[in-house]
XYZ file of C-alpha atoms in Angstrom:
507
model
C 200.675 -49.699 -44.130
C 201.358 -46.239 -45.812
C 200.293 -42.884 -46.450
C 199.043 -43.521 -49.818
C 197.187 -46.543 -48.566
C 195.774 -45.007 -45.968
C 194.201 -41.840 -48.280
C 192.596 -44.130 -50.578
C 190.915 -46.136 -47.561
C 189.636 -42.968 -46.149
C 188.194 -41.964 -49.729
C 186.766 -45.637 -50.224
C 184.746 -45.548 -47.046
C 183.964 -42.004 -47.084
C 182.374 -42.740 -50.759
C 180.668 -45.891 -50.113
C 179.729 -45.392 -46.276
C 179.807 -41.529 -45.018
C 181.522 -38.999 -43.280
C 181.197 -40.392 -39.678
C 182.232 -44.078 -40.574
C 185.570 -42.592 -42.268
C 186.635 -40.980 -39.315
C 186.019 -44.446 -37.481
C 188.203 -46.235 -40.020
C 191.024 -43.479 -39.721
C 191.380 -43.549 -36.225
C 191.440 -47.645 -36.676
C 194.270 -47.220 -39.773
C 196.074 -45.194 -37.393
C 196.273 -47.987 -34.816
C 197.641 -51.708 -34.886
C 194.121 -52.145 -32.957
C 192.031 -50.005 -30.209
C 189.682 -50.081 -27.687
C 186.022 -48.651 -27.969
C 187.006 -46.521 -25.357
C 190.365 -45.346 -27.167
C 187.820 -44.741 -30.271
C 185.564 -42.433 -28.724
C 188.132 -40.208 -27.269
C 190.518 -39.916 -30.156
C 187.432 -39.765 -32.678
C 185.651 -37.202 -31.004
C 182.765 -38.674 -31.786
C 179.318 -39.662 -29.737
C 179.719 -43.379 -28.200
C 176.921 -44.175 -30.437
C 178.046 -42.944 -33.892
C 181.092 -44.939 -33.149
C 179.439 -48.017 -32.058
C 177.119 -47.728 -35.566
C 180.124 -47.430 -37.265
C 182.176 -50.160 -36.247
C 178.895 -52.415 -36.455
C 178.577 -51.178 -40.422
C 182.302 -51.939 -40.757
C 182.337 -55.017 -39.332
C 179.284 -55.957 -41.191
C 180.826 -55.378 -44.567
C 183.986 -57.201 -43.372
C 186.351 -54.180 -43.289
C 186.772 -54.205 -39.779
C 187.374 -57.402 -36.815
C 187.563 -57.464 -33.459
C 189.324 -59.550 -30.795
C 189.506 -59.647 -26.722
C 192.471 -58.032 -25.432
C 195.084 -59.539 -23.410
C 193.782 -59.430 -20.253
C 190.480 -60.119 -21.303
C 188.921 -57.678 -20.157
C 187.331 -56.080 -23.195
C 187.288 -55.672 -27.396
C 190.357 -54.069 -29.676
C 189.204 -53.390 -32.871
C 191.128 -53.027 -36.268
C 190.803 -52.182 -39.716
C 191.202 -54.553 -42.761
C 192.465 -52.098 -45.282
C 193.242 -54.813 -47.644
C 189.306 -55.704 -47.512
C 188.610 -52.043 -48.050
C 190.955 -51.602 -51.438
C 188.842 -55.011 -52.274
C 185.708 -52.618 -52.497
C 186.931 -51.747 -56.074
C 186.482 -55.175 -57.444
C 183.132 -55.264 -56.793
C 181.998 -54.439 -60.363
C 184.673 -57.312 -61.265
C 183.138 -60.120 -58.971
C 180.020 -59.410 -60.725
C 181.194 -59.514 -64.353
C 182.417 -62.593 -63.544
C 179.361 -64.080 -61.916
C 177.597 -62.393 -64.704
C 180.013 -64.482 -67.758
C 180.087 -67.934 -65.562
C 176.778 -68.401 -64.554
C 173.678 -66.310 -65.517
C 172.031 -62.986 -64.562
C 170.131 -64.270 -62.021
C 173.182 -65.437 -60.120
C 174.809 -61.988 -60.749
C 171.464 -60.373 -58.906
C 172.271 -61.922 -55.867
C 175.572 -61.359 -56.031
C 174.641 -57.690 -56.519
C 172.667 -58.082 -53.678
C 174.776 -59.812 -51.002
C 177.208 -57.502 -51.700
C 175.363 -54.252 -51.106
C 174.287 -55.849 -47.568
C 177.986 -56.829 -46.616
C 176.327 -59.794 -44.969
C 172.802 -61.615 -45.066
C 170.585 -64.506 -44.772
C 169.884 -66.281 -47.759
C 166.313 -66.234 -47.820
C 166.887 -62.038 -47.303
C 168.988 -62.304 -50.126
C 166.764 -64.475 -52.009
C 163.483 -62.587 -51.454
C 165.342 -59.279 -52.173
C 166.316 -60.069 -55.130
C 162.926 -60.745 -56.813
C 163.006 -57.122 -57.230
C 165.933 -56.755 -59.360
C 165.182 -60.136 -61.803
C 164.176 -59.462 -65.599
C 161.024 -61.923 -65.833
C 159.236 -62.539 -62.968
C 156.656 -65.554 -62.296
C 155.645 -68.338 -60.111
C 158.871 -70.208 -60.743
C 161.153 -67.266 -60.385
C 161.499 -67.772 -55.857
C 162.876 -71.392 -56.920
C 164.821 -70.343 -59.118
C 166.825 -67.814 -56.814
C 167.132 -70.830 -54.153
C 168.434 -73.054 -56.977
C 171.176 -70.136 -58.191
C 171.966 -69.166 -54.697
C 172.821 -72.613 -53.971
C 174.973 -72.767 -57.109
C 177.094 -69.944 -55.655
C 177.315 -72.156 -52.430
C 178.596 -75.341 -54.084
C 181.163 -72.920 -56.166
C 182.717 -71.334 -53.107
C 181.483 -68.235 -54.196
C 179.854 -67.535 -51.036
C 180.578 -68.692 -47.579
C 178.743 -68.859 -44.091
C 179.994 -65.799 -42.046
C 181.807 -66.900 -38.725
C 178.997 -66.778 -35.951
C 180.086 -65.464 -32.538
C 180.846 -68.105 -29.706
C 181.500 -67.767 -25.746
C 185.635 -67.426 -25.519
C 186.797 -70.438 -23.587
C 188.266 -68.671 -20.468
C 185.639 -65.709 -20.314
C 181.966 -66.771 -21.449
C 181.320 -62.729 -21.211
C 183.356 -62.095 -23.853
C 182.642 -62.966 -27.293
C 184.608 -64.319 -30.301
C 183.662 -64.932 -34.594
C 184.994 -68.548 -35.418
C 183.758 -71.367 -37.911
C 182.134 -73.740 -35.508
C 180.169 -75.524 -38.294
C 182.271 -78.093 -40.715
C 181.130 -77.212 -43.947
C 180.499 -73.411 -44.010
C 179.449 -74.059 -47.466
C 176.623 -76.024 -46.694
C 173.099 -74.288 -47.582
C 170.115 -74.544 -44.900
C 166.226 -76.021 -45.846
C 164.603 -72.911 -47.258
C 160.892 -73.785 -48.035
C 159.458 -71.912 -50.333
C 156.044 -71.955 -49.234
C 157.827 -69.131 -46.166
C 160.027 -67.295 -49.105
C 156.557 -66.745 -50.770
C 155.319 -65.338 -47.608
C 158.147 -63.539 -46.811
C 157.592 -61.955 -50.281
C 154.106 -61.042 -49.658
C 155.032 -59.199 -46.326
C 153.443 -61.496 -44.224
C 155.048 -61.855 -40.251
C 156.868 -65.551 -40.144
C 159.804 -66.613 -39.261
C 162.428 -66.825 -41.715
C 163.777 -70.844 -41.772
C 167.081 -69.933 -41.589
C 167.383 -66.943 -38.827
C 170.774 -66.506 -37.640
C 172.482 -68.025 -40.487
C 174.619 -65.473 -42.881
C 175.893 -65.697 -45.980
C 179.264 -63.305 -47.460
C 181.009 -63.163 -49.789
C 184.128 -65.361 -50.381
C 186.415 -63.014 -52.233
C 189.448 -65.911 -51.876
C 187.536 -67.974 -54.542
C 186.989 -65.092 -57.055
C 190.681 -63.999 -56.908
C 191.724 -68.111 -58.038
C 189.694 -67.344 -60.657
C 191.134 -63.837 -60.937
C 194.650 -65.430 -61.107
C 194.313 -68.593 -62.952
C 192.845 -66.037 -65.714
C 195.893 -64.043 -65.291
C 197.788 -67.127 -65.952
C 196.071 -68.823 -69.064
C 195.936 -65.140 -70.590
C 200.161 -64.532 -70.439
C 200.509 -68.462 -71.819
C 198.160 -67.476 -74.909
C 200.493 -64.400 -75.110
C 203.966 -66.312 -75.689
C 202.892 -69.078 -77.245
C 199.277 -69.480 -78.479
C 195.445 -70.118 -77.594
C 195.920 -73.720 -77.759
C 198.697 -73.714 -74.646
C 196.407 -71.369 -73.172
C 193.749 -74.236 -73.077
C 195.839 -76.494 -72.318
C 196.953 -74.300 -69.160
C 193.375 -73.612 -68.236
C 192.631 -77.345 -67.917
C 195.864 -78.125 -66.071
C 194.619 -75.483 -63.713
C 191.566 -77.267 -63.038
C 193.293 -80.245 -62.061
C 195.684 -78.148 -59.278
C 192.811 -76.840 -58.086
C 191.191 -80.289 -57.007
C 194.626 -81.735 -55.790
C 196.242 -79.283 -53.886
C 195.535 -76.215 -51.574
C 194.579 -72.808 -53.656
C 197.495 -70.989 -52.592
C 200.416 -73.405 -52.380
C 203.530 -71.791 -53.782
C 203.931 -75.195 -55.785
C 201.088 -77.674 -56.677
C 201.430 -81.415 -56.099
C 202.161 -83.611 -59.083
C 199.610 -84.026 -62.098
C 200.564 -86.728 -64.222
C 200.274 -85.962 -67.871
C 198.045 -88.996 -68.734
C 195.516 -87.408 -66.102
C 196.005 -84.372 -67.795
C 195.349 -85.797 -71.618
C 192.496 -87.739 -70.048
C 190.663 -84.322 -68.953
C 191.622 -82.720 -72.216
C 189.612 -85.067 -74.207
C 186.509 -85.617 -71.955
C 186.200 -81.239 -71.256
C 187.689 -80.535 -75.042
C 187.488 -80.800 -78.593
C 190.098 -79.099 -79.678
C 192.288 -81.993 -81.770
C 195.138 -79.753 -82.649
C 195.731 -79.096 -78.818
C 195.654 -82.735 -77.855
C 197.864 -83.755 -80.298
C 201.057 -81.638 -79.458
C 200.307 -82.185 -75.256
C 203.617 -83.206 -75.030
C 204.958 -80.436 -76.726
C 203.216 -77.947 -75.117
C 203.576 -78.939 -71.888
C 207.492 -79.051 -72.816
C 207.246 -74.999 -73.869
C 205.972 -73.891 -70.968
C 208.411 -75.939 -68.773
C 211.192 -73.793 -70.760
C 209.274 -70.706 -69.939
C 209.469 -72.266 -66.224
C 205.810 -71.912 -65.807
C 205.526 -75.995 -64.886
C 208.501 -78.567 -63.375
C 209.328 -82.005 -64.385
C 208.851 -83.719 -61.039
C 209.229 -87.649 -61.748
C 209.042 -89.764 -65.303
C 206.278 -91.735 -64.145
C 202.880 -91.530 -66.092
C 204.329 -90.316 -69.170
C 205.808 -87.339 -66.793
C 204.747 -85.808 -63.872
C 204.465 -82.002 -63.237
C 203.928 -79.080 -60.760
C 202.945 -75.565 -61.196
C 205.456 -73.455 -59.540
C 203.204 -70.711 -58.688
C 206.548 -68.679 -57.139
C 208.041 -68.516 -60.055
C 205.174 -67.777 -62.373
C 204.170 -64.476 -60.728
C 207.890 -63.916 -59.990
C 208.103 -63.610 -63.799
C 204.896 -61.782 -64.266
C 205.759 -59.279 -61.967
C 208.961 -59.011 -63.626
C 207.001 -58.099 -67.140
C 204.908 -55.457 -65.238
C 207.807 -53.656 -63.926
C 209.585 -53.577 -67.754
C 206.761 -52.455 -69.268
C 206.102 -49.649 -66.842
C 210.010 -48.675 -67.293
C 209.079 -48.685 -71.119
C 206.242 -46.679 -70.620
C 207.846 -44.299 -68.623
C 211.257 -44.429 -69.986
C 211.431 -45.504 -73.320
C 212.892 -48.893 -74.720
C 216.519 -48.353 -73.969
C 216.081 -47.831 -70.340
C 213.776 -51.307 -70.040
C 217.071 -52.581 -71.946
C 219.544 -51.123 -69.175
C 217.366 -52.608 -66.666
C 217.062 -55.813 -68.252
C 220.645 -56.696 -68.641
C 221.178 -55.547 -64.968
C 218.407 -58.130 -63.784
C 220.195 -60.689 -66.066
C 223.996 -60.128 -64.879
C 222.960 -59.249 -61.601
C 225.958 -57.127 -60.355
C 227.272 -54.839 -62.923
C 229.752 -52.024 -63.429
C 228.838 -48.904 -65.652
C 231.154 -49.107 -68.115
C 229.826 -53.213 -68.702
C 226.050 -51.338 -68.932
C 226.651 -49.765 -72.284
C 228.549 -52.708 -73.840
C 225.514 -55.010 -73.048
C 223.078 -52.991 -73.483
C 224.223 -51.600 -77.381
C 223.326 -47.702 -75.510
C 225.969 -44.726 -76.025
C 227.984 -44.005 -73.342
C 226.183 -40.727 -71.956
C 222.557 -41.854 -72.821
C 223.403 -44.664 -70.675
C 224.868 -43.075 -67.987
C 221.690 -40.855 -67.912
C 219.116 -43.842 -67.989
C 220.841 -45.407 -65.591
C 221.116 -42.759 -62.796
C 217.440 -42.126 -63.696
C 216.683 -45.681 -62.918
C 218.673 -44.848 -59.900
C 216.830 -41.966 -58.507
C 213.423 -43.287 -59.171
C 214.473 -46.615 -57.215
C 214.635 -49.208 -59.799
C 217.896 -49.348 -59.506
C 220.232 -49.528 -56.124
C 224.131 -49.095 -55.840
C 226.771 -51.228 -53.999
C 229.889 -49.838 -53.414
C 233.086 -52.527 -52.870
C 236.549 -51.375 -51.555
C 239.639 -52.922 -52.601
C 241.827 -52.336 -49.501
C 245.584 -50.386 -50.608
C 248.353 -51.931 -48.930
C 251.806 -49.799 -47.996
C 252.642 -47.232 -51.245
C 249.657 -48.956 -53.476
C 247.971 -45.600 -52.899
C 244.000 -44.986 -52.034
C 242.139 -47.920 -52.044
C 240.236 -48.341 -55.616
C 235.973 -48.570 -54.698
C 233.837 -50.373 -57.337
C 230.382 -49.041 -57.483
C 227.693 -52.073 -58.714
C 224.476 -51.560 -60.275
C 221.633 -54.311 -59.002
C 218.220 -54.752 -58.711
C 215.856 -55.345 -55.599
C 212.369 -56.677 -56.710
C 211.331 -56.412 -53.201
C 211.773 -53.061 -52.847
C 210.524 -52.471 -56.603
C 207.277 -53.780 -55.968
C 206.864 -52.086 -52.177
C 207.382 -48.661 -54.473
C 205.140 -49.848 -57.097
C 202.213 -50.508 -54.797
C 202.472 -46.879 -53.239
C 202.479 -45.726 -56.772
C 199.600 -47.634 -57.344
C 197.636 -46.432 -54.530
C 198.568 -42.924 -54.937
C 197.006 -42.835 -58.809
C 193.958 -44.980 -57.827
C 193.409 -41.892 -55.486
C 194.274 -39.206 -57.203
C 191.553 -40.871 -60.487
C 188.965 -41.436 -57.552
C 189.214 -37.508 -56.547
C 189.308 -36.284 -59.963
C 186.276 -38.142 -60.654
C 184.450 -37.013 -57.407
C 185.927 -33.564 -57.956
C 184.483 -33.660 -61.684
C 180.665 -35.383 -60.536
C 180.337 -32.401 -57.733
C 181.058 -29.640 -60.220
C 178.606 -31.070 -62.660
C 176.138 -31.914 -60.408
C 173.092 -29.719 -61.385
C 174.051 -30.542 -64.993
C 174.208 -34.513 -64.765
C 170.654 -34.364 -62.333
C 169.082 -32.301 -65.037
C 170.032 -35.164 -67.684
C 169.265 -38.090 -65.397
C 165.366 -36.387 -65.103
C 165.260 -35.697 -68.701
C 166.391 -39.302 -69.672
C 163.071 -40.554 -67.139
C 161.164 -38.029 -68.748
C 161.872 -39.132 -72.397
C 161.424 -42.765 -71.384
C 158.205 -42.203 -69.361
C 156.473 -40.076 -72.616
C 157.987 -43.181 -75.054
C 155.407 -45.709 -73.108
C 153.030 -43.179 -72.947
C 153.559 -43.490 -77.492
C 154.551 -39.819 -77.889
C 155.313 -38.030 -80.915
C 158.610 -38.234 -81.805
C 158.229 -34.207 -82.468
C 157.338 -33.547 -78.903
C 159.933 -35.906 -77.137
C 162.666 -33.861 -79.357
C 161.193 -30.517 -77.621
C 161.954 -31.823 -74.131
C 165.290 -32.821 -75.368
C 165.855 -29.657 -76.499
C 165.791 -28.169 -72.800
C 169.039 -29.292 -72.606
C 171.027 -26.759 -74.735
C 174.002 -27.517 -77.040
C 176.652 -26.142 -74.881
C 175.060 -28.142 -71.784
C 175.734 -30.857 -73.960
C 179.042 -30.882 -74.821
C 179.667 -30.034 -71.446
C 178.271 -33.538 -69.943
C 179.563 -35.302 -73.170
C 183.120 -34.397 -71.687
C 182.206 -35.120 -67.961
C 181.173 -38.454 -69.386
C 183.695 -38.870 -70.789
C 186.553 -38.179 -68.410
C 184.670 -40.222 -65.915
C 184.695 -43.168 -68.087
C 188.283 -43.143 -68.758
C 189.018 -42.639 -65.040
C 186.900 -45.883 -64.295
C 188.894 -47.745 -66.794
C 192.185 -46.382 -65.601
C 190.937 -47.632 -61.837
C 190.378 -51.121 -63.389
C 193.714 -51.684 -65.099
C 195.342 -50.007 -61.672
C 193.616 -52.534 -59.661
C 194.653 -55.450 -62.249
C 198.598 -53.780 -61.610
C 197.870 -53.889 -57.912
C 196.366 -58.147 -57.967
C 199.673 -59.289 -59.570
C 201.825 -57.240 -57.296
C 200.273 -58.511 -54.139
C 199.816 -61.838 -55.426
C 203.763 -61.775 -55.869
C 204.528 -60.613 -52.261
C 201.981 -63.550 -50.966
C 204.064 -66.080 -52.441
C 207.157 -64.462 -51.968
C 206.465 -64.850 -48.063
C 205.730 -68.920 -48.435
């Protein structure tokens, strides 16, 4: 936890879920965990507000609870990694949206605005929000939400059960086998539900969320196919994207190194999923190219070879692009160079710097103490002990590199920008307000008189309310808030490799 972390959960739940809830969250940031008791007083707040808020947070998955050592009562803590996750809501749905239909991406949309729902709620819901609606449409939801189901898209959210040595107090755990496993929904009752009439919903007391662990495989292996299509070519990037497939039925999601796929099973998916000839018939060599690039491991000769995906090492060297290429963007080409031959020789002397890295002597010296003071670099200082008249003992100061510690720094950086773009943007919305409300009515105006059938002369009339200058104004606010939204996407993209590193760094 950090500072920087900390501001950009209090603007994310401040944004999405009010004043009174980000207090609630502070106070929790602030704490390991806390009881309700703790809340109130600290907060300042009414018992009720805080109770409402800790209900909406734990709703929405930002927030858990557990009993406290003696038992006696609730502590209550903050998921700030679940909050940051908020962000890639817009990204869960594009990808719903490209790998199944826009149906699927409605209730996506929709379970994700609840936090946490019944399906059938979801399901009826959502009838709202679908393009063409008809008789058929109800099914249709139950058949896509079950799709999402079966995909691991969604999951059954823990229900609360009696703790074993105090049935008073109350704990969330998975008490049924398959939380994946979708109830009987009759649609004779999700037609009536529709209607408004009073029955009983078939499956009361079951919720659905949303499993964010499946979108980010799919987030990563994406990640992964993309850099192979990058150093070598689309075909190995196919080739990758099957292979993928095959980890993902054979060994645990987020093992640091899958189990062995044979490359006979491998050739054998290839043909049944693909047509591509070209990629089938250099396999081998493929699969030999991105061993050198250490993305798989020969594991045993059997099967025409067996391999693993070291997962460790992948995002060991992906994280080891980012960091170059923010050094280049930052520092220019020669400084990515210093920094490169330091990762390669490890341990290295200043005067060894310049000779490797082709850079004059006093440009180098400069990068390099840059590098220094911005913390991509750290120094180690050996003493050669002087005996009798040798004189002062001689020091050696080493250059090296600490990835760790890179990536720690990296992450605060991160943070920092994504809330620095989220204020400008708020900052920028709140100045224009009047302005973008007066467009927003216009826009309903002009698209209210075009089903009326209008003249084209009188629709330009209204739209002439809003004068040039106004214009140009909210062309610029548009603007700006566009490219802040895209510079919040690629930040969060920076921020999914670098955590994704530090999870299998820990393994």
């Amino acid at each position: 936890m950090s500072i920087q972390l900390g501001k950009l959960c209090s603007r994310i739940v401040e944004q999405h879920f009010g004043e009174v809830v980000r207090i609630v969250a502070d106070d929790l940031f602030a704490s390991i965990a806390r009881p309700l008791s703790q809340i109130v007083r600290s907060t300042g707040l009414t018992k009720s507000e805080v109770c409402k808020s800790l209900a909406i947070l734990i709703k929405f998955g930002l927030a858990g609870f557990n009993p406290n050592k003696a038992r006696t009562g609730y502590e209550y803590r903050l998921h700030y990694d679940r909050v940051v996750m908020i962000l890639r809501y817009p990204r869960y749905m594009h990808l719903i949206q490209t790998k199944f239909d826009h149906e699927s991406a409605v209730l996506m949309e929709e379970l994700l605005r609840c936090g946490s729902q019944s399906a059938s709620y979801i399901i009826v819901k959502s009838m709202s929000n679908v393009d063409v609606k008809n008789q058929n449409t109800l099914s249709l939801l139950r058949e896509k939400f079950t799709m999402l189901a079966q995909g691991h898209y969604i999951i059954r959210a823990p229900e609360p059960k009696a703790c074993a040595d105090n049935s008073d107090l109350m704990e969330l755990c998975y008490d049924n086998a398959n939380p994946f496993a979708m109830p009987e929904l009759d649609l004779r009752i999700l037609t009536e539900l529709h209607e408004g009439k009073p029955v009983k919903a078939p499956d009361e007391g079951i919720t659905w969320v949303v499993n964010v662990e499946r979108f980010h495989v799919d987030f990563r292996d994406s990640i992964m196919v993309t850099a192979i299509e990058r150093m070598i070519d689309a075909n190995a990037g196919e080739a990758m994207k099957y292979l993928l497939q095959l980890m993902d039925e054979r060994t645990n999601s987020w093992e640091a190194v899958s189990n062995p796929i044979a490359l006979v099973d491998m050739r054998q998916r290839c043909e049944k999923k693909s047509a591509n000839t070209e990629m089938l018939r250099y396999l081998d060599q493929y699969f030999s190219v991105m061993e050198s690039y250490e993305f798989l491991s020969k594991f045993d000769g059997k099967g025409g070879g067996q391999f693993t995906v070291n997962m460790k090492k992948i995002f060991e060297q992906l994280t080891w692009t980012c960091i170059e290429n923010i050094i280049v963007e930052k520092y220019g080409s020669k400084a990515a160079r210093i920094f490169r031959v330091i990762r390669m020789k490890r341990y290295v002397e200043q005067e060894d710097i310049q000779k490797e890295a082709m850079v004059p002597a006093k440009e180098a010296k400069q990068l390099t103490y840059k590098l220094m003071e911005e913390n991509f670099l750290q120094i180690q200082t050996f003493r050669k002990p002087g005996g009798g008249n040798a004189g002062a003992p001689k020091s050696f100061f080493l250059f090296y590199i600490n990835q760790t510690q890179i990536v720690a720094m990296l992450l605060e950086i991160c943070y920092k920008a994504l809330y620095n773009s989220m204020t400008r943007s708020t900052h920028d919305k709140t100045v224009n307000k009047r302005l973008i409300e007066k467009s927003q009515r216009l826009d309903s105006i002009v698209e209210t008189m075009k089903e009326r059938g209008e003249s084209e002369a009188y629709i330009n009339e209204i739209l002439e309310t809003l004068t040039p200058p106004e214009q140009e104004i909210l062309k610029k606010v548009k603007l700006r808030v566009k490219s802040l939204y895209s510079a919040e996407i690629g930040i969060d993209e920076t921020i999914f490799i670098l955590k994704l590193y530090q999870e299998y760094q820990n393994k």
